[in-house]
Amino acid sequence: MNRTVFLFSGEGTRSSQSQFRLLQQSPSWARIEDILSSTLNLDLKHLWNRESGRHRCPYSPLLTVVSQICLSDLWRQWGYRPDVMVGHSTGELSAAYQAGFYSLEDILHLAHRIGKIASRLDGIMLHGRLSDAEIGQLPVNLSSFNFEDDGGRHVTVSG
């Protein structure tokens, strides 16, 4: 039996004008603009142009969720219907919204709040190819071993 899974990743919006134009075709884009403007006093187009691809709080979680919601709307327009929705990190917010557990406004507010709280944390998080020796020299802990390829071990460290 074939099943369709919508898998929503954690943070990491990309900066691309083609992606921006694609996302604006989503039925949710205008609703998101209205919600962010009226309840959080945020201009989505300005925010996208200024912050997309920078991967920094307080706006990266919000932009990630906006991207994922708009893309999944487009997938549905193209005929894809998920049997299962899974999310990692901020992707859990997108999955919860798409599964109908929360309203669009609630999810946007939550993503914004997470970004604001994370921006006040004193710490670092890094993903990259690092050896055990390199990790040992950093004032951080190994958070996860992600995968290994020809370039080496990909890990996430935090502290």
Short mmCIF file of C-alpha atoms in Angstrom, two decimals:
data_model
loop_
_atom_site.label_atom_id
_atom_site.label_comp_id
_atom_site.label_asym_id
_atom_site.label_seq_id
_atom_site.Cartn_x
_atom_site.Cartn_y
_atom_site.Cartn_z
CA MET A 1 0.00 0.00 0.00
CA ASN A 2 1.39 3.38 -1.01
CA ARG A 3 1.04 6.16 1.52
CA THR A 4 1.77 9.85 1.16
CA VAL A 5 3.75 11.48 3.94
CA PHE A 6 4.23 15.21 4.38
CA LEU A 7 7.54 15.55 6.25
CA PHE A 8 8.28 18.96 7.72
CA SER A 9 11.90 19.68 8.65
CA GLY A 10 13.23 22.00 11.31
CA GLU A 11 14.45 25.52 10.68
CA GLY A 12 16.29 26.67 7.64
CA THR A 13 14.38 28.80 5.16
CA ARG A 14 16.08 29.44 1.87
CA SER A 15 16.37 32.80 0.22
CA SER A 16 15.24 32.68 -3.35
CA GLN A 17 13.02 34.91 -5.39
CA SER A 18 11.56 31.89 -7.20
CA GLN A 19 10.60 30.33 -3.86
CA PHE A 20 9.09 33.64 -2.72
CA ARG A 21 6.95 33.86 -5.88
CA LEU A 22 5.91 30.22 -5.51
CA LEU A 23 4.87 30.64 -1.88
CA GLN A 24 2.79 33.71 -2.72
CA GLN A 25 0.63 31.46 -4.94
CA SER A 26 -0.51 29.53 -1.87
CA PRO A 27 -4.07 30.18 -0.70
CA SER A 28 -2.67 30.67 2.81
CA TRP A 29 -0.18 33.42 1.91
CA ALA A 30 -2.71 36.27 2.02
CA ARG A 31 -4.28 34.92 5.24
CA ILE A 32 -0.83 34.67 6.83
CA GLU A 33 -0.01 38.23 5.77
CA ASP A 34 -3.25 39.46 7.34
CA ILE A 35 -2.73 37.56 10.60
CA LEU A 36 0.88 38.69 11.01
CA SER A 37 0.04 42.28 10.17
CA SER A 38 -3.05 42.59 12.34
CA THR A 39 -1.97 40.62 15.41
CA LEU A 40 1.84 40.84 15.50
CA ASN A 41 2.43 44.05 13.53
CA LEU A 42 4.74 42.20 11.11
CA ASP A 43 5.01 42.78 7.36
CA LEU A 44 5.55 39.32 5.85
CA LYS A 45 7.04 40.51 2.53
CA HIS A 46 9.48 42.83 4.28
CA LEU A 47 10.37 40.15 6.83
CA TRP A 48 10.87 37.54 4.11
CA ASN A 49 13.16 39.80 2.07
CA ARG A 50 15.20 40.83 5.13
CA GLU A 51 15.46 37.53 7.03
CA SER A 52 14.99 34.61 4.67
CA GLY A 53 18.10 32.48 4.44
CA ARG A 54 19.73 34.09 7.48
CA HIS A 55 18.64 31.34 9.89
CA ARG A 56 18.51 33.46 13.00
CA CYS A 57 15.99 34.07 15.70
CA PRO A 58 13.54 35.55 16.32
CA TYR A 59 12.20 35.15 12.77
CA SER A 60 13.64 31.91 11.39
CA PRO A 61 11.08 29.64 13.11
CA LEU A 62 8.21 31.77 11.84
CA LEU A 63 9.51 31.91 8.26
CA THR A 64 10.13 28.16 8.28
CA VAL A 65 6.53 27.50 9.35
CA VAL A 66 5.16 29.98 6.78
CA SER A 67 7.18 28.26 4.03
CA GLN A 68 5.98 24.82 5.02
CA ILE A 69 2.33 25.78 5.32
CA CYS A 70 2.35 27.48 1.93
CA LEU A 71 4.19 24.61 0.24
CA SER A 72 1.84 22.00 1.67
CA ASP A 73 -1.11 24.05 0.42
CA LEU A 74 0.40 23.96 -3.06
CA TRP A 75 1.02 20.21 -2.81
CA ARG A 76 -2.66 19.77 -1.99
CA GLN A 77 -3.62 21.94 -4.99
CA TRP A 78 -1.50 19.66 -7.15
CA GLY A 79 -3.44 16.64 -5.92
CA TYR A 80 -1.28 15.28 -3.12
CA ARG A 81 -3.19 14.25 -0.01
CA PRO A 82 -1.15 13.22 3.02
CA ASP A 83 -1.97 10.05 4.92
CA VAL A 84 0.59 10.98 7.56
CA MET A 85 2.20 14.23 8.66
CA VAL A 86 5.50 14.25 10.53
CA GLY A 87 7.54 17.16 11.80
CA HIS A 88 10.93 17.71 13.36
CA SER A 89 11.65 20.72 15.57
CA THR A 90 9.70 23.72 14.20
CA GLY A 91 8.36 21.37 11.52
CA GLU A 92 6.21 19.88 14.28
CA LEU A 93 4.22 23.13 14.24
CA SER A 94 3.53 22.83 10.52
CA ALA A 95 2.55 19.17 10.89
CA ALA A 96 0.21 19.99 13.80
CA TYR A 97 -1.46 22.75 11.77
CA GLN A 98 -1.81 20.61 8.65
CA ALA A 99 -3.27 17.79 10.76
CA GLY A 100 -5.93 20.19 12.04
CA PHE A 101 -4.83 20.33 15.66
CA TYR A 102 -4.32 24.12 15.73
CA SER A 103 -5.60 27.13 13.85
CA LEU A 104 -3.38 29.06 11.47
CA GLU A 105 -3.35 32.03 13.84
CA ASP A 106 -2.36 29.86 16.82
CA ILE A 107 0.50 28.22 14.92
CA LEU A 108 1.86 31.54 13.63
CA HIS A 109 1.74 33.03 17.12
CA LEU A 110 3.46 29.98 18.57
CA ALA A 111 6.23 30.03 15.93
CA HIS A 112 6.77 33.74 16.57
CA ARG A 113 6.89 33.18 20.34
CA ILE A 114 9.37 30.32 20.01
CA GLY A 115 11.64 32.56 17.92
CA LYS A 116 11.45 35.38 20.44
CA ILE A 117 12.27 33.06 23.34
CA ALA A 118 15.11 31.37 21.44
CA SER A 119 16.64 34.75 20.57
CA ARG A 120 17.14 35.40 24.29
CA LEU A 121 18.99 32.15 24.94
CA ASP A 122 22.71 32.34 25.55
CA GLY A 123 24.15 29.52 23.53
CA ILE A 124 25.12 28.23 20.14
CA MET A 125 24.03 25.49 17.82
CA LEU A 126 25.95 24.36 14.79
CA HIS A 127 25.55 21.75 12.08
CA GLY A 128 28.50 20.64 10.05
CA ARG A 129 31.08 18.01 9.24
CA LEU A 130 33.22 17.66 12.32
CA SER A 131 35.63 15.02 13.56
CA ASP A 132 35.63 13.78 17.15
CA ALA A 133 38.79 15.81 17.76
CA GLU A 134 37.17 19.00 16.43
CA ILE A 135 34.07 18.44 18.55
CA GLY A 136 36.28 17.89 21.60
CA GLN A 137 37.85 21.33 21.15
CA LEU A 138 34.50 23.16 21.15
CA PRO A 139 32.81 24.43 24.33
CA VAL A 140 29.68 22.50 23.33
CA ASN A 141 28.18 19.01 23.46
CA LEU A 142 27.33 16.66 20.62
CA SER A 143 23.60 17.03 20.15
CA SER A 144 23.06 14.56 17.33
CA PHE A 145 24.84 12.47 14.75
CA ASN A 146 22.85 13.21 11.60
CA PHE A 147 24.40 11.12 8.83
CA GLU A 148 27.64 10.23 7.12
CA ASP A 149 28.58 10.74 3.49
CA ASP A 150 31.75 11.01 1.40
CA GLY A 151 32.44 14.37 3.05
CA GLY A 152 32.45 12.93 6.55
CA ARG A 153 30.18 12.80 9.58
CA HIS A 154 27.46 15.42 9.78
CA VAL A 155 26.69 16.37 13.36
CA THR A 156 24.77 18.98 15.29
CA VAL A 157 26.44 20.44 18.36
CA SER A 158 25.01 22.81 20.95
CA GLY A 159 25.99 24.48 24.17
#
